[in-house]
PDB file of C-alpha atoms in Angstrom:
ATOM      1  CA  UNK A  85     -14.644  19.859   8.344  1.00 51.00           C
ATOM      2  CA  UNK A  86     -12.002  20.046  10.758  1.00 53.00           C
ATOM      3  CA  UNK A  87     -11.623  16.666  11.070  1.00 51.00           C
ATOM      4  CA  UNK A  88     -11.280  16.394   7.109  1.00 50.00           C
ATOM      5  CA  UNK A  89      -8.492  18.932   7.830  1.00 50.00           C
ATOM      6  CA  UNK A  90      -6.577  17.175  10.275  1.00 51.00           C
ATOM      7  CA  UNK A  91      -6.414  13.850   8.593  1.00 49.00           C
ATOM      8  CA  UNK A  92      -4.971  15.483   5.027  1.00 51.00           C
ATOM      9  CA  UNK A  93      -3.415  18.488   5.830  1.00 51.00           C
ATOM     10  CA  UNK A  94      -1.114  17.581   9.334  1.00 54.00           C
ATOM     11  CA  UNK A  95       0.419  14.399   8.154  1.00 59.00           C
ATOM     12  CA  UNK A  96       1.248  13.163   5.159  1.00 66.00           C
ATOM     13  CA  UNK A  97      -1.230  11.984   4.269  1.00 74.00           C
ATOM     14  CA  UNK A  98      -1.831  15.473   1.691  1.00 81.00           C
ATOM     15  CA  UNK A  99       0.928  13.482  -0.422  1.00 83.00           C
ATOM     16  CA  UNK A 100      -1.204  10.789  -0.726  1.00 86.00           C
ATOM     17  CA  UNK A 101      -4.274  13.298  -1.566  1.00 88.00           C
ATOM     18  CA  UNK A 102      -2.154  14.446  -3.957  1.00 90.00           C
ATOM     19  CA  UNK A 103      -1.326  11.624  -5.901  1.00 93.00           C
ATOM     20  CA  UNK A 104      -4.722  10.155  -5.970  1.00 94.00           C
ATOM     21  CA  UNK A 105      -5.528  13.783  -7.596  1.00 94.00           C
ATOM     22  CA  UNK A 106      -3.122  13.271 -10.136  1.00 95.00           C
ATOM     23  CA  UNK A 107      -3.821   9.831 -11.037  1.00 95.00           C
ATOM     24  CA  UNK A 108      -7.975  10.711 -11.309  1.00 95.00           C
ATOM     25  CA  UNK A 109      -7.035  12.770 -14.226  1.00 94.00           C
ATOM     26  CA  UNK A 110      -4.975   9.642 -15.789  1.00 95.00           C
ATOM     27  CA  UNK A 111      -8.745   7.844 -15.679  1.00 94.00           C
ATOM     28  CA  UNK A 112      -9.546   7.783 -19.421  1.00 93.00           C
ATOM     29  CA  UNK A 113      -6.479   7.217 -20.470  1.00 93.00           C
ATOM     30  CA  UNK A 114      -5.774   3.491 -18.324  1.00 94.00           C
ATOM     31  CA  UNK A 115      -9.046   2.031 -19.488  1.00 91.00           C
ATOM     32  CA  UNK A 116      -7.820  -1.787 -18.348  1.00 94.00           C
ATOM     33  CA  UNK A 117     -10.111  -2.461 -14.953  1.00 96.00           C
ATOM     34  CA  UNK A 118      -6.437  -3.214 -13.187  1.00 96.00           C
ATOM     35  CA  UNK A 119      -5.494   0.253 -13.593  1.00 96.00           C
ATOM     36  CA  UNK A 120      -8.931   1.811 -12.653  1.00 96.00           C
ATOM     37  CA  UNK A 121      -8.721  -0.222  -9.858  1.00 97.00           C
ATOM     38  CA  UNK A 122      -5.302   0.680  -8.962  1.00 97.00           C
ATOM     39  CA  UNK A 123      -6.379   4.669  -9.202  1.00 97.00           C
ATOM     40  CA  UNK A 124      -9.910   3.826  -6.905  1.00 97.00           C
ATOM     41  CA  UNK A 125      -7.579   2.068  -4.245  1.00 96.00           C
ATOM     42  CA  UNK A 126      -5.281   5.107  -4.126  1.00 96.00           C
ATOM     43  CA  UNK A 127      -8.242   7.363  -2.982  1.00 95.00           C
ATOM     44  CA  UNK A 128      -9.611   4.716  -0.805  1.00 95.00           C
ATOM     45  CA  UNK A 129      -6.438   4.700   1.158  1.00 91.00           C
ATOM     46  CA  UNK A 130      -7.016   8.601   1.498  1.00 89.00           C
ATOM     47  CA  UNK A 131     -10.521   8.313   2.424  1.00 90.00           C
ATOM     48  CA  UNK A 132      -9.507   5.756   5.322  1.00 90.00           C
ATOM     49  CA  UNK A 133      -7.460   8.543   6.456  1.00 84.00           C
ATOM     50  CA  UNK A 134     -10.133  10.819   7.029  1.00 82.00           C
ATOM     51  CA  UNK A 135     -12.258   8.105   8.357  1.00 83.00           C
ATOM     52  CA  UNK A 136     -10.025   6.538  10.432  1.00 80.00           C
ATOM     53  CA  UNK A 137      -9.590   9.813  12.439  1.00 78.00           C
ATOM     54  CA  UNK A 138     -13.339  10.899  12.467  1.00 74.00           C
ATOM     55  CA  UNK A 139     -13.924   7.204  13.579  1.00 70.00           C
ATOM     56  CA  UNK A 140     -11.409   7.695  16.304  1.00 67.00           C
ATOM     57  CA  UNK A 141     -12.844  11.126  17.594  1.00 69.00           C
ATOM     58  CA  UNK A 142     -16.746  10.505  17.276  1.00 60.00           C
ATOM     59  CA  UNK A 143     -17.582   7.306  16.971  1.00 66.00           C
ATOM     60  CA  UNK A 144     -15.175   4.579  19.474  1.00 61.00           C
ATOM     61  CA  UNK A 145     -16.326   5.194  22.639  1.00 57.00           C
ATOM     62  CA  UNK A 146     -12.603   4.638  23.535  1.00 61.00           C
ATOM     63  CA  UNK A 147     -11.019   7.108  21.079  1.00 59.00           C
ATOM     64  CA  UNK A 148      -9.496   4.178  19.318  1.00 71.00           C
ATOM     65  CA  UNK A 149      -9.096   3.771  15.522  1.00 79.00           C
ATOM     66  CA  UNK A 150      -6.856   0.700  15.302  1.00 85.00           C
ATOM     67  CA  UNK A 151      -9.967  -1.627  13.557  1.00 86.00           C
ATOM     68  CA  UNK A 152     -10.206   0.946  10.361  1.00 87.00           C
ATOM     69  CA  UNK A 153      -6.516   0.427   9.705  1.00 89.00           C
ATOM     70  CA  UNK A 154      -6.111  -3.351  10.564  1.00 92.00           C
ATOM     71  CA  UNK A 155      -9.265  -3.428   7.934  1.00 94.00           C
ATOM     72  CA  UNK A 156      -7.639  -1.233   5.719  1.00 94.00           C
ATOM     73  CA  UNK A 157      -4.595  -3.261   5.613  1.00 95.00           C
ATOM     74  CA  UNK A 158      -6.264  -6.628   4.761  1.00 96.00           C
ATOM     75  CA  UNK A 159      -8.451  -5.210   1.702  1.00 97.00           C
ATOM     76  CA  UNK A 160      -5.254  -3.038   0.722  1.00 97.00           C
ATOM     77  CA  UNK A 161      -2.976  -6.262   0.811  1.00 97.00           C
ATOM     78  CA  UNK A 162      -5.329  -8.465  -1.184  1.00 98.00           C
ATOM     79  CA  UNK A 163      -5.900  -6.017  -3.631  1.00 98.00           C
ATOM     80  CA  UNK A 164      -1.922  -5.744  -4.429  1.00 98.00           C
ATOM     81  CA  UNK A 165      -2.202  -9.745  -4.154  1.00 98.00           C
ATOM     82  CA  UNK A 166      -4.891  -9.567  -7.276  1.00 97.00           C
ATOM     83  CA  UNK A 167      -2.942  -7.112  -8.640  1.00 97.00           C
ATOM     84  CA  UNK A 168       0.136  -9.122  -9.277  1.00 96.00           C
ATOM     85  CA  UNK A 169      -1.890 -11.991 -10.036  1.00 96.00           C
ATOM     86  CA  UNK A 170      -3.775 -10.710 -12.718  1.00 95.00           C
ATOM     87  CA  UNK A 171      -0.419  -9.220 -14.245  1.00 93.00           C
ATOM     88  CA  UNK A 172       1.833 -12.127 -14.174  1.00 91.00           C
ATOM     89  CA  UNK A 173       1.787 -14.723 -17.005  1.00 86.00           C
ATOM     90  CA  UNK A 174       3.273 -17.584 -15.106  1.00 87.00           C
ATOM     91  CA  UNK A 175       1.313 -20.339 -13.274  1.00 91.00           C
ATOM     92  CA  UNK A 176       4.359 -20.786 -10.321  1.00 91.00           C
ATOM     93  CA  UNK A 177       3.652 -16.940  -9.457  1.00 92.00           C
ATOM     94  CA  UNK A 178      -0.066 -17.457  -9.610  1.00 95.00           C
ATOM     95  CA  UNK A 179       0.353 -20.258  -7.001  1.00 95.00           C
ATOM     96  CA  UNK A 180       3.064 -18.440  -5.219  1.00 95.00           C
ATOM     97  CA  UNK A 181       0.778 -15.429  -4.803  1.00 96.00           C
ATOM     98  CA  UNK A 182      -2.145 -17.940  -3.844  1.00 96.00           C
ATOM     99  CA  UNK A 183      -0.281 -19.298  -0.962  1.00 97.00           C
ATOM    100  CA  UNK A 184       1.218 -15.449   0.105  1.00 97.00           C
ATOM    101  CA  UNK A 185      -2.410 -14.705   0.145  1.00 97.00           C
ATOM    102  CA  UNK A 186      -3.465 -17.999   2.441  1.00 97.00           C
ATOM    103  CA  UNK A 187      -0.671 -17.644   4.962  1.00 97.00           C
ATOM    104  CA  UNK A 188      -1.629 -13.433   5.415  1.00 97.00           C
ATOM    105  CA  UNK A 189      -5.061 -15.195   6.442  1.00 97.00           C
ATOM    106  CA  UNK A 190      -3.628 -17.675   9.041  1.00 97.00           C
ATOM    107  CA  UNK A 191      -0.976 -14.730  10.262  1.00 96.00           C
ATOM    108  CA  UNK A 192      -4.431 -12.704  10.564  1.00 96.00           C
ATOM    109  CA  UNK A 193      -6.468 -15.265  12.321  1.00 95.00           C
ATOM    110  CA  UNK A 194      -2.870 -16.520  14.446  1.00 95.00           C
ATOM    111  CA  UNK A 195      -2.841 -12.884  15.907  1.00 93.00           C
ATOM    112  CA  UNK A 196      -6.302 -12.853  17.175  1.00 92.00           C
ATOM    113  CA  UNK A 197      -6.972 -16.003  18.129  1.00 89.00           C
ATOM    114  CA  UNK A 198      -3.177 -16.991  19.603  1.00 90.00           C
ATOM    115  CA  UNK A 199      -1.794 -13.671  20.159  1.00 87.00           C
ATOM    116  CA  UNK A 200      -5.050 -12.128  21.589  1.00 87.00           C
ATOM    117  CA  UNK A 201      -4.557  -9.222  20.058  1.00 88.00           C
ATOM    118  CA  UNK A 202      -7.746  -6.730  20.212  1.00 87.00           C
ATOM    119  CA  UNK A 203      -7.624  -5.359  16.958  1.00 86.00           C
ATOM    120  CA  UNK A 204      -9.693  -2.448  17.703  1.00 84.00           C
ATOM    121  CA  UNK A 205      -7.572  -1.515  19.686  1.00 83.00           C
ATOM    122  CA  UNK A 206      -3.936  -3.025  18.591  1.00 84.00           C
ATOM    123  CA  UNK A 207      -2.750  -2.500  15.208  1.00 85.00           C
ATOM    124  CA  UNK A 208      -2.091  -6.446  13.693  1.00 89.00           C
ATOM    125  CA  UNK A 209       1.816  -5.619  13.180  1.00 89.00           C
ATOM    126  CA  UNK A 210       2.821  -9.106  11.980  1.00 90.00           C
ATOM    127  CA  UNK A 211       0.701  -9.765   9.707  1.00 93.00           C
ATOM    128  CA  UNK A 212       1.350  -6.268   7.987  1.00 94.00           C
ATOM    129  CA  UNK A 213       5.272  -7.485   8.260  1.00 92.00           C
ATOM    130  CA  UNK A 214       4.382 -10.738   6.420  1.00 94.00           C
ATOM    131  CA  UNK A 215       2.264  -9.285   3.525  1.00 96.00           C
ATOM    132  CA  UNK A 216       4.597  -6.322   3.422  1.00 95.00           C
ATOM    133  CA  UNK A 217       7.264  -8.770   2.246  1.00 95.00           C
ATOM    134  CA  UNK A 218       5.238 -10.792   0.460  1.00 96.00           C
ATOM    135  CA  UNK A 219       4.204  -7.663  -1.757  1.00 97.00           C
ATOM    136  CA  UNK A 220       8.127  -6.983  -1.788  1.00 96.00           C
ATOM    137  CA  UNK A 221       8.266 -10.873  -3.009  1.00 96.00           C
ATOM    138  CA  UNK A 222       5.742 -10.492  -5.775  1.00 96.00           C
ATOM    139  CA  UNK A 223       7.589  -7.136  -6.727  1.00 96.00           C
ATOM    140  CA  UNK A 224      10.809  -9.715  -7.447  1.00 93.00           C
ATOM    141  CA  UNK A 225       9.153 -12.282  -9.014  1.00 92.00           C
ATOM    142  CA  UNK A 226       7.083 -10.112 -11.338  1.00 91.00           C
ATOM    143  CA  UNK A 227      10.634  -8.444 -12.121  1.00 90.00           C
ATOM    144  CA  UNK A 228      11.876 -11.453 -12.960  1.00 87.00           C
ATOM    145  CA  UNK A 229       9.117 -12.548 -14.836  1.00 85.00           C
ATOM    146  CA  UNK A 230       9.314  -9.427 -16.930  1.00 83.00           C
ATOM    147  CA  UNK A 231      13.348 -10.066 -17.751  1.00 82.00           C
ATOM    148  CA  UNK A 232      12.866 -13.513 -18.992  1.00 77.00           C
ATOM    149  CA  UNK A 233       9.994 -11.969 -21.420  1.00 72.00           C
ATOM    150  CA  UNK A 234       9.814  -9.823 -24.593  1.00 66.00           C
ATOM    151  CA  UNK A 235       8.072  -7.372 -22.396  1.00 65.00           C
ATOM    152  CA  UNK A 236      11.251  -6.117 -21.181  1.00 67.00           C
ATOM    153  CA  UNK A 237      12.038  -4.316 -24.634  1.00 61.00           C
ATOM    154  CA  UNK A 238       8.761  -2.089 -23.397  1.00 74.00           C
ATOM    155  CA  UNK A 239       8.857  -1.819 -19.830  1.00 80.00           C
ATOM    156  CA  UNK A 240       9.546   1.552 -19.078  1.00 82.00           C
ATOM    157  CA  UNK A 241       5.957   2.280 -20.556  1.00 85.00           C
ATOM    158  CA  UNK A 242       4.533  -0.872 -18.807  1.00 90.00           C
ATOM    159  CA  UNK A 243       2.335   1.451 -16.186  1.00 94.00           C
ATOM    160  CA  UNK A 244       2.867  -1.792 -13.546  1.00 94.00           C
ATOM    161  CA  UNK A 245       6.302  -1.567 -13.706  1.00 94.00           C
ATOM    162  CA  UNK A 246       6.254   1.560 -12.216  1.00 95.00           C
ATOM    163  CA  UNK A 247       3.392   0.717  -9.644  1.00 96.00           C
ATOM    164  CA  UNK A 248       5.561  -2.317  -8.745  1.00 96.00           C
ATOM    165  CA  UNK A 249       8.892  -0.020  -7.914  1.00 96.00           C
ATOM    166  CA  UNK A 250       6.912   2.413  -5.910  1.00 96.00           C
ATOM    167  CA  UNK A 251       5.352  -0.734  -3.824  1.00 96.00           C
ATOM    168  CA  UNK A 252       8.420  -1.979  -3.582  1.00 95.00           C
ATOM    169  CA  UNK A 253      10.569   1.252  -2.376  1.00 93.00           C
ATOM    170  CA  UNK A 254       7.406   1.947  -0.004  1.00 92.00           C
ATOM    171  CA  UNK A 255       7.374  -1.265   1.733  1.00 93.00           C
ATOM    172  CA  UNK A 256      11.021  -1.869   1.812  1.00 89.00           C
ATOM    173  CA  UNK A 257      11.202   1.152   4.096  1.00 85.00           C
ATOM    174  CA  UNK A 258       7.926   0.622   5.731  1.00 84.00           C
ATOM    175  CA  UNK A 259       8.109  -3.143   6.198  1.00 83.00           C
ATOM    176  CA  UNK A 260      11.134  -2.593   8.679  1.00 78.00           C
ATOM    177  CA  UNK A 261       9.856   0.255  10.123  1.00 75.00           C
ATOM    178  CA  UNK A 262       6.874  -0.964  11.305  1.00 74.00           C
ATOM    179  CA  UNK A 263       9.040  -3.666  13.269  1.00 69.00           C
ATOM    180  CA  UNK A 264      11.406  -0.996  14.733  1.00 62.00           C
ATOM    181  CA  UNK A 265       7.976   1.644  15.525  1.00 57.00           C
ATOM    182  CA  UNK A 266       6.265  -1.685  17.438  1.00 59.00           C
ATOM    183  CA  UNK A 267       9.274  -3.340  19.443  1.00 55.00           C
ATOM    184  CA  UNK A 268      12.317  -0.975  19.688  1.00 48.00           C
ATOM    185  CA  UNK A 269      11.865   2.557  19.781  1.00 51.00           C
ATOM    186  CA  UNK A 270       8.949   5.231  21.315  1.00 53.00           C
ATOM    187  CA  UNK A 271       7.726   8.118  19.693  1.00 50.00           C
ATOM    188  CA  UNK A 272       8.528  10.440  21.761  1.00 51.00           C
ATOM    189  CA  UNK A 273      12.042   9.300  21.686  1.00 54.00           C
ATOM    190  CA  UNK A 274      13.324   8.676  18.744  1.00 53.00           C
ATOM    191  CA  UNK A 275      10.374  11.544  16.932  1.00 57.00           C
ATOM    192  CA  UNK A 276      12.715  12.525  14.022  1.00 58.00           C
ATOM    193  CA  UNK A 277      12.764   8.863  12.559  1.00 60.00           C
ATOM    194  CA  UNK A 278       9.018   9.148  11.881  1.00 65.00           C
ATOM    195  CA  UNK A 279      10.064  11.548   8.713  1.00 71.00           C
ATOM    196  CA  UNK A 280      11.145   8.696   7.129  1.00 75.00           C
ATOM    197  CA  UNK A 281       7.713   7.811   6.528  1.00 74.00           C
ATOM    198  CA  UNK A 282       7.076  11.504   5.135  1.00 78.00           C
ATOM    199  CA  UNK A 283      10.311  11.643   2.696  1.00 82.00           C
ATOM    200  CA  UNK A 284       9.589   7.422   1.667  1.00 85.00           C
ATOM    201  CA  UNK A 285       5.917   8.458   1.003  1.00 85.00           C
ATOM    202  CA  UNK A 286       7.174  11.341  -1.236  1.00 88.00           C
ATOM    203  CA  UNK A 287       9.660   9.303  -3.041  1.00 91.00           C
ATOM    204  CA  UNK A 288       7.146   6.296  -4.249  1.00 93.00           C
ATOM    205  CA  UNK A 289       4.689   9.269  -4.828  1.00 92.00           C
ATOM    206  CA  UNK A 290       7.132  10.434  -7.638  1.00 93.00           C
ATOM    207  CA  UNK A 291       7.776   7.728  -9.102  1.00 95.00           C
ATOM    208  CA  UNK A 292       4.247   6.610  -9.558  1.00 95.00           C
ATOM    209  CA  UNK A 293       3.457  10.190 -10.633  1.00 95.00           C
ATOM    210  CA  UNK A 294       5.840   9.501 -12.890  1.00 94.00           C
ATOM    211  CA  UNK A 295       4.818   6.121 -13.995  1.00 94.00           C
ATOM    212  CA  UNK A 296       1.642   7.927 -15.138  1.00 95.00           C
ATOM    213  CA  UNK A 297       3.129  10.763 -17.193  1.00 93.00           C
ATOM    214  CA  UNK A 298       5.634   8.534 -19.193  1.00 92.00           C
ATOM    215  CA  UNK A 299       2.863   5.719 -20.001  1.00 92.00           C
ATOM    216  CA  UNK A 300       0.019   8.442 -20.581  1.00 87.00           C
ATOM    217  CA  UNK A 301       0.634   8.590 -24.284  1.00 76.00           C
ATOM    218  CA  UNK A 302       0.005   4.844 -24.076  1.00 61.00           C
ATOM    219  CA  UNK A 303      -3.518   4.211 -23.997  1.00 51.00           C
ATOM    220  CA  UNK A 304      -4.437   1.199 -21.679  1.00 47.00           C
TER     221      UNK A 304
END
């Protein structure tokens, strides 16, 4: 129990509770498999959380977690990667989102095998900067998709559009961020910077939150 606790209620990782809890009740209403999908990867990222930390604490014999999140990353990066595949009407993002997905693996595989990273105990930092701006990529393209379609008369009840701005505000904060946490600053240093990862959480929280409310009267 008190590891439940600590992985929910002392970061913020409650916001992401929270938004999983909201979405759950959006379930009947978003009937297309993308969106159920979508709401079952929201509380798999919270369940990581709480399994990352008990993972940490009782099972490592080195009190490391690193493996659950490098994991956690790669199924949560090829998910989004499916995501705006199965979305996107046009071939040249298809393929564009087919080679994203190709060079994550050989970033992946370059880490380990070039870098010697040990990723159960090292968090795989590049890679996460690559896919993080290739979800930021697909975020553009499927924009641009959208603006050179008759979808764009509807978009603000388009439920993707408003997963694809709260991707894109998360990881254009995050993306950065992880490069500054890994190679220029400390923790203990520079402490107050890590609320940016509280307040940017909060802010794509909302706007997916909101994504749900607006398009709820739109059955899916």
């Amino acid at each position: 129990m008190n590891t439940i606790y600590d992985a929910l209620f002392n970061n913020y990782s409650i916001i992401q509770l929270i938004v999983a809890i909201i979405a759950l009740f959006f379930w009947n209403t978003f009937k297309q498999l993308e969106y159920r999908l979508y709401i079952v990867s929201l509380w798999f990222i919270v369940l990581v959380e709480v399994f990352a930390l008990y993972y940490g604490r009782h099972v490592s014999e080195i009190g490391y977690n690193k493996i659950v999140f490098n994991i956690r990353n790669i199924i949560n990066f090829y998910f989004l990667f499916w995501l705006f595949y199965r979305f996107s009407e046009s071939n040249n993002f298809k393929k564009t989102i087919s080679v994203l997905g190709v060079l994550y693996a050989i970033s992946l595989m370059y880490e380990i095998g070039f870098e010697k990273i040990n990723p159960f105990q090292q968090p795989q930092v590049k890679s996460f900067i690559l896919a993080g701006f290739s979800v930021m990529l697909c975020v553009f393209y499927y924009f641009f998709e959208m603006l050179n379609s008759s979808r764009i008369v509807n978009i603000y009840r388009d439920l993707f559009f408003w997963i694809a701005v709260s991707l894109f505000v998360y990881y254009l904060v995050f993306t950065p961020f992880k490069i500054g946490e890994t190679n220029f600053f400390k923790l203990e240093d520079y402490f107050y910077l890590f609320y940016i990862k509280q307040a940017i959480t909060i802010f794509s929280s909302l706007i997916l939150i909101t994504g749900f409310i607006v398009c709820s009267k739109r059955k899916v």
